[in-house]
Amino acid sequence: MATLLAARPRHVAPGLLGLWLVAEGDDGLTSGRIVEVEAYEGPNDPASHAHTGPTSRNETMFGSAGRLYVYRSYGVHWCANVVCGPAGQAGAVLIRAVEPMEGIEHMWPRRPKARAVTDLASGPGKLCAALGIEGDHNGVDLLDPRSPVRLAPPLTEPGAGEGGGEVMAVVTGPRVGISKATGRPWRFGLAGNAHLSRPFPARR
DNA sequence: TTTCCGATGTACT
DNA sequence: GTACATCGGAAAA
């Protein structure tokens, strides 16, 4: 997994699909299967937080690959990213949606507005709320089994393991909610999954 | 159903 | 002061 994360974010991103994001809170364990991500690179990507250099908010993006970058979005929500890329090149992959797997009973009270399981974690702010990911988790090592937030291979899919054994249909499209570098198809999702944050534009 | 807009931390002009 | 990697409530249609 560490090897996977050494590549450029745009190449790492599709490889994260299908992995599980696991979070341990005081009240128990929750997890979700990653079904949608977006790549953000460094100086060459105007839409990235890292584009204008290190600040107190984005410094985690300039650290080692495999850590969790958490930031506050629009002053209200938390968003979670997997730091990745070659050493010395800030980059990260935003996790945009997960499919709830374990501990769903702990997610409902954290997402009081959700009416269906498909509303629980189908967005970058939603999944952080559902899994209990907050600013305190910024910088934790996602590859350390003792971390409160971590990445793990799928538990239930056939061929589970490094890289996964199942062939998953991946769709791509433009990144969501940005105004710069909108032409780059660096959003990736599992085709047809019910837990995507929004549909992917039809391919043409 | 779609569109509009408020909330509000952080960074930048 | 303005923009922003979002969400959800209210208004409009």
mmCIF file of C-alpha atoms (C1' of nucleotides) in Angstrom:
data_model
loop_
_atom_site.group_PDB
_atom_site.id
_atom_site.type_symbol
_atom_site.label_atom_id
_atom_site.label_comp_id
_atom_site.label_asym_id
_atom_site.label_seq_id
_atom_site.Cartn_x
_atom_site.Cartn_y
_atom_site.Cartn_z
ATOM 1 C CA MET A 1 0.000 0.000 0.000
ATOM 2 C CA ALA A 2 2.859 2.379 0.807
ATOM 3 C CA THR A 3 4.190 1.774 -2.703
ATOM 4 C CA LEU A 4 0.848 2.689 -4.225
ATOM 5 C CA LEU A 5 0.865 6.011 -2.362
ATOM 6 C CA ALA A 6 4.254 7.085 -3.738
ATOM 7 C CA ALA A 7 2.802 7.784 -7.192
ATOM 8 C CA ARG A 8 1.192 11.020 -8.324
ATOM 9 C CA PRO A 9 -2.228 11.649 -6.811
ATOM 10 C CA ARG A 10 -3.969 11.333 -10.187
ATOM 11 C CA HIS A 11 -2.615 7.787 -10.439
ATOM 12 C CA VAL A 12 -3.114 6.895 -6.784
ATOM 13 C CA ALA A 13 -6.746 8.012 -6.691
ATOM 14 C CA PRO A 14 -8.420 5.162 -8.637
ATOM 15 C CA GLY A 15 -6.378 2.649 -6.618
ATOM 16 C CA LEU A 16 -8.035 3.816 -3.402
ATOM 17 C CA LEU A 17 -11.498 2.875 -4.675
ATOM 18 C CA GLY A 18 -12.750 -0.236 -2.913
ATOM 19 C CA LEU A 19 -10.469 0.144 0.110
ATOM 20 C CA TRP A 20 -12.110 0.642 3.481
ATOM 21 C CA LEU A 21 -11.763 3.739 5.611
ATOM 22 C CA VAL A 22 -11.956 2.719 9.267
ATOM 23 C CA ALA A 23 -12.509 5.094 12.193
ATOM 24 C CA GLU A 24 -12.486 4.230 15.869
ATOM 25 C CA GLY A 25 -14.399 6.530 18.188
ATOM 26 C CA ASP A 26 -15.169 6.367 21.889
ATOM 27 C CA ASP A 27 -18.468 4.710 21.107
ATOM 28 C CA GLY A 28 -17.134 2.081 18.742
ATOM 29 C CA LEU A 29 -15.825 1.363 15.282
ATOM 30 C CA THR A 30 -17.258 2.605 12.005
ATOM 31 C CA SER A 31 -16.077 1.927 8.487
ATOM 32 C CA GLY A 32 -16.980 2.597 4.892
ATOM 33 C CA ARG A 33 -15.891 1.412 1.479
ATOM 34 C CA ILE A 34 -14.358 4.196 -0.614
ATOM 35 C CA VAL A 35 -16.488 4.684 -3.730
ATOM 36 C CA GLU A 36 -15.519 8.183 -4.903
ATOM 37 C CA VAL A 37 -12.280 10.226 -4.801
ATOM 38 C CA GLU A 38 -10.598 13.252 -6.376
ATOM 39 C CA ALA A 39 -6.878 13.905 -6.983
ATOM 40 C CA TYR A 40 -5.217 17.184 -6.007
ATOM 41 C CA GLU A 41 -1.589 17.744 -6.872
ATOM 42 C CA GLY A 42 0.910 20.425 -5.929
ATOM 43 C CA PRO A 43 2.284 23.509 -7.649
ATOM 44 C CA ASN A 44 1.063 22.273 -11.040
ATOM 45 C CA ASP A 45 -2.572 22.151 -9.874
ATOM 46 C CA PRO A 46 -4.239 25.553 -9.352
ATOM 47 C CA ALA A 47 -7.243 23.922 -7.677
ATOM 48 C CA SER A 48 -5.116 22.364 -4.923
ATOM 49 C CA HIS A 49 -4.688 23.765 -1.433
ATOM 50 C CA ALA A 50 -0.973 23.103 -1.885
ATOM 51 C CA HIS A 51 -0.741 25.274 -4.970
ATOM 52 C CA THR A 52 0.452 28.391 -3.171
ATOM 53 C CA GLY A 53 2.834 26.689 -0.773
ATOM 54 C CA PRO A 54 2.678 25.512 2.849
ATOM 55 C CA THR A 55 0.385 27.220 5.367
ATOM 56 C CA SER A 56 -0.725 26.236 8.850
ATOM 57 C CA ARG A 57 -3.826 24.639 7.330
ATOM 58 C CA ASN A 58 -2.281 22.568 4.548
ATOM 59 C CA GLU A 59 1.098 21.637 6.065
ATOM 60 C CA THR A 60 0.044 17.987 6.329
ATOM 61 C CA MET A 61 -0.063 17.845 2.524
ATOM 62 C CA PHE A 62 3.654 18.609 2.517
ATOM 63 C CA GLY A 63 4.430 15.745 4.910
ATOM 64 C CA SER A 64 4.902 12.047 4.265
ATOM 65 C CA ALA A 65 2.524 9.958 2.158
ATOM 66 C CA GLY A 66 -0.064 7.847 3.921
ATOM 67 C CA ARG A 67 -1.157 10.435 6.415
ATOM 68 C CA LEU A 68 -4.622 11.969 6.774
ATOM 69 C CA TYR A 69 -5.156 15.614 5.819
ATOM 70 C CA VAL A 70 -8.302 17.043 7.399
ATOM 71 C CA TYR A 71 -9.449 20.603 6.761
ATOM 72 C CA ARG A 72 -12.563 22.660 7.401
ATOM 73 C CA SER A 73 -14.691 23.394 4.359
ATOM 74 C CA TYR A 74 -16.765 26.563 4.115
ATOM 75 C CA GLY A 75 -16.236 27.030 7.829
ATOM 76 C CA VAL A 76 -18.719 24.289 8.570
ATOM 77 C CA HIS A 77 -17.753 20.811 7.438
ATOM 78 C CA TRP A 78 -14.677 18.609 7.664
ATOM 79 C CA CYS A 79 -13.083 17.032 4.583
ATOM 80 C CA ALA A 80 -10.653 14.090 4.603
ATOM 81 C CA ASN A 81 -7.746 13.487 2.230
ATOM 82 C CA VAL A 82 -5.101 10.797 1.810
ATOM 83 C CA VAL A 83 -1.690 12.452 1.482
ATOM 84 C CA CYS A 84 0.290 10.865 -1.353
ATOM 85 C CA GLY A 85 2.776 11.506 -4.129
ATOM 86 C CA PRO A 86 6.528 11.445 -4.572
ATOM 87 C CA ALA A 87 8.576 12.755 -1.637
ATOM 88 C CA GLY A 88 8.851 16.521 -1.650
ATOM 89 C CA GLN A 89 5.791 17.016 -3.861
ATOM 90 C CA ALA A 90 2.701 17.986 -1.925
ATOM 91 C CA GLY A 91 -0.388 16.134 -3.054
ATOM 92 C CA ALA A 92 -3.473 14.386 -1.749
ATOM 93 C CA VAL A 93 -6.589 12.503 -2.728
ATOM 94 C CA LEU A 94 -9.898 13.840 -1.403
ATOM 95 C CA ILE A 95 -12.284 11.119 -0.273
ATOM 96 C CA ARG A 96 -15.651 12.230 -1.621
ATOM 97 C CA ALA A 97 -17.927 9.332 -0.671
ATOM 98 C CA VAL A 98 -17.944 6.015 1.138
ATOM 99 C CA GLU A 99 -20.469 3.191 1.349
ATOM 100 C CA PRO A 100 -21.242 2.520 5.034
ATOM 101 C CA MET A 101 -20.037 -0.945 6.061
ATOM 102 C CA GLU A 102 -19.522 -1.384 9.833
ATOM 103 C CA GLY A 103 -20.989 0.498 12.781
ATOM 104 C CA ILE A 104 -23.873 2.003 10.828
ATOM 105 C CA GLU A 105 -25.827 2.304 14.081
ATOM 106 C CA HIS A 106 -23.253 4.888 15.246
ATOM 107 C CA MET A 107 -23.636 6.917 12.039
ATOM 108 C CA TRP A 108 -27.345 7.776 12.293
ATOM 109 C CA PRO A 109 -26.999 10.032 15.373
ATOM 110 C CA ARG A 110 -24.043 11.829 13.743
ATOM 111 C CA ARG A 111 -26.080 12.396 10.578
ATOM 112 C CA PRO A 112 -29.514 13.351 11.972
ATOM 113 C CA LYS A 113 -30.709 14.686 8.617
ATOM 114 C CA ALA A 114 -30.050 11.460 6.752
ATOM 115 C CA ARG A 115 -33.135 9.456 5.825
ATOM 116 C CA ALA A 116 -31.477 6.600 3.928
ATOM 117 C CA VAL A 117 -28.173 4.746 4.097
ATOM 118 C CA THR A 118 -27.308 6.363 0.760
ATOM 119 C CA ASP A 119 -27.478 9.781 2.479
ATOM 120 C CA LEU A 120 -25.179 8.818 5.350
ATOM 121 C CA ALA A 121 -21.763 9.299 3.734
ATOM 122 C CA SER A 122 -22.415 10.320 0.102
ATOM 123 C CA GLY A 123 -20.313 13.499 0.174
ATOM 124 C CA PRO A 124 -16.983 14.701 1.548
ATOM 125 C CA GLY A 125 -18.524 16.534 4.510
ATOM 126 C CA LYS A 126 -21.073 13.809 5.128
ATOM 127 C CA LEU A 127 -18.557 10.978 5.363
ATOM 128 C CA CYS A 128 -16.474 12.833 7.922
ATOM 129 C CA ALA A 129 -19.541 13.386 10.073
ATOM 130 C CA ALA A 130 -20.687 9.776 9.694
ATOM 131 C CA LEU A 131 -17.274 8.368 10.636
ATOM 132 C CA GLY A 132 -16.586 10.990 13.296
ATOM 133 C CA ILE A 133 -13.510 12.403 11.502
ATOM 134 C CA GLU A 134 -12.587 15.885 12.790
ATOM 135 C CA GLY A 135 -9.677 18.309 12.903
ATOM 136 C CA ASP A 136 -8.054 16.348 15.719
ATOM 137 C CA HIS A 137 -7.376 13.560 13.230
ATOM 138 C CA ASN A 138 -5.312 15.762 10.933
ATOM 139 C CA GLY A 139 -1.920 14.131 10.380
ATOM 140 C CA VAL A 140 -2.639 10.633 11.703
ATOM 141 C CA ASP A 141 -0.929 7.719 9.924
ATOM 142 C CA LEU A 142 -3.558 5.936 7.821
ATOM 143 C CA LEU A 143 -1.340 2.880 7.407
ATOM 144 C CA ASP A 144 -0.831 2.261 11.144
ATOM 145 C CA PRO A 145 -3.316 -0.331 12.481
ATOM 146 C CA ARG A 146 -3.282 1.488 15.830
ATOM 147 C CA SER A 147 -4.423 4.826 14.377
ATOM 148 C CA PRO A 148 -7.930 6.053 15.173
ATOM 149 C CA VAL A 149 -8.445 6.537 11.422
ATOM 150 C CA ARG A 150 -6.873 4.155 8.919
ATOM 151 C CA LEU A 151 -7.067 2.531 5.501
ATOM 152 C CA ALA A 152 -7.672 -1.204 5.249
ATOM 153 C CA PRO A 153 -8.127 -3.803 2.516
ATOM 154 C CA PRO A 154 -11.735 -4.880 1.895
ATOM 155 C CA LEU A 155 -13.037 -7.355 4.497
ATOM 156 C CA THR A 156 -15.779 -8.988 2.494
ATOM 157 C CA GLU A 157 -14.918 -8.874 -1.186
ATOM 158 C CA PRO A 158 -13.508 -11.893 -2.984
ATOM 159 C CA GLY A 159 -9.805 -11.569 -3.660
ATOM 160 C CA ALA A 160 -9.398 -9.009 -0.898
ATOM 161 C CA GLY A 161 -5.840 -7.885 -0.425
ATOM 162 C CA GLU A 162 -3.240 -5.586 -1.874
ATOM 163 C CA GLY A 163 -4.798 -4.060 -4.940
ATOM 164 C CA GLY A 164 -7.961 -6.111 -4.611
ATOM 165 C CA GLY A 165 -8.791 -9.082 -6.775
ATOM 166 C CA GLU A 166 -12.081 -7.944 -8.177
ATOM 167 C CA VAL A 167 -12.291 -5.970 -11.387
ATOM 168 C CA MET A 168 -14.220 -2.814 -10.583
ATOM 169 C CA ALA A 169 -15.696 -0.534 -13.225
ATOM 170 C CA VAL A 170 -14.262 2.954 -12.646
ATOM 171 C CA VAL A 171 -15.788 6.100 -14.093
ATOM 172 C CA THR A 172 -14.004 9.457 -14.342
ATOM 173 C CA GLY A 173 -15.122 13.038 -14.662
ATOM 174 C CA PRO A 174 -14.304 16.642 -13.815
ATOM 175 C CA ARG A 175 -13.705 17.530 -10.192
ATOM 176 C CA VAL A 176 -16.614 18.945 -8.216
ATOM 177 C CA GLY A 177 -16.972 22.379 -6.640
ATOM 178 C CA ILE A 178 -13.845 24.015 -8.053
ATOM 179 C CA SER A 179 -13.422 26.893 -10.480
ATOM 180 C CA LYS A 180 -9.806 26.392 -11.555
ATOM 181 C CA ALA A 181 -8.344 23.640 -13.725
ATOM 182 C CA THR A 182 -11.847 22.306 -14.328
ATOM 183 C CA GLY A 183 -10.769 20.447 -17.440
ATOM 184 C CA ARG A 184 -8.848 17.753 -15.600
ATOM 185 C CA PRO A 185 -10.825 14.488 -15.234
ATOM 186 C CA TRP A 186 -9.395 13.728 -11.808
ATOM 187 C CA ARG A 187 -12.620 12.599 -10.153
ATOM 188 C CA PHE A 188 -12.970 8.816 -9.934
ATOM 189 C CA GLY A 189 -15.888 6.657 -8.832
ATOM 190 C CA LEU A 190 -17.193 3.103 -8.825
ATOM 191 C CA ALA A 191 -19.612 2.903 -11.735
ATOM 192 C CA GLY A 192 -23.253 2.700 -10.762
ATOM 193 C CA ASN A 193 -22.624 2.764 -7.015
ATOM 194 C CA ALA A 194 -25.603 4.074 -5.044
ATOM 195 C CA HIS A 195 -23.446 6.031 -2.582
ATOM 196 C CA LEU A 196 -21.815 8.517 -4.979
ATOM 197 C CA SER A 197 -22.069 12.191 -3.994
ATOM 198 C CA ARG A 198 -23.642 12.980 -7.360
ATOM 199 C CA PRO A 199 -23.834 11.389 -10.810
ATOM 200 C CA PHE A 200 -20.890 11.418 -13.171
ATOM 201 C CA PRO A 201 -21.569 13.303 -16.421
ATOM 202 C CA ALA A 202 -22.284 10.957 -19.300
ATOM 203 C CA ARG A 203 -19.203 10.051 -21.316
ATOM 204 C CA ARG A 204 -19.187 11.190 -24.926
ATOM 205 C "C1'" DT B 1 -38.517 19.322 -8.863
ATOM 206 C "C1'" DT B 2 -34.820 23.119 -9.203
ATOM 207 C "C1'" DT B 3 -32.649 27.213 -7.582
ATOM 208 C "C1'" DC B 4 -31.103 30.283 -4.082
ATOM 209 C "C1'" DC B 5 -28.738 31.281 -0.095
ATOM 210 C "C1'" DG B 6 -26.969 31.231 4.876
ATOM 211 C "C1'" DA B 7 -23.492 29.414 7.942
ATOM 212 C "C1'" DT B 8 -18.604 30.641 8.787
ATOM 213 C "C1'" DG B 9 -12.879 29.010 9.266
ATOM 214 C "C1'" DT B 10 -8.991 29.847 6.524
ATOM 215 C "C1'" DA B 11 -6.326 31.959 2.948
ATOM 216 C "C1'" DC B 12 -5.527 35.347 -0.197
ATOM 217 C "C1'" DT B 13 -6.078 40.221 -2.578
ATOM 218 C "C1'" DG C 1 -13.293 42.274 1.585
ATOM 219 C "C1'" DT C 2 -13.819 38.015 -1.272
ATOM 220 C "C1'" DA C 3 -13.465 33.237 -2.463
ATOM 221 C "C1'" DC C 4 -13.865 28.563 -1.217
ATOM 222 C "C1'" DA C 5 -12.467 20.791 -2.635
ATOM 223 C "C1'" DT C 6 -20.146 21.706 1.343
ATOM 224 C "C1'" DC C 7 -24.545 20.940 3.133
ATOM 225 C "C1'" DG C 8 -29.321 21.535 3.991
ATOM 226 C "C1'" DG C 9 -33.387 24.575 4.524
ATOM 227 C "C1'" DA C 10 -36.557 27.596 2.115
ATOM 228 C "C1'" DA C 11 -38.432 29.624 -1.869
ATOM 229 C "C1'" DA C 12 -39.681 29.320 -6.596
ATOM 230 C "C1'" DA C 13 -41.587 26.835 -10.379
#
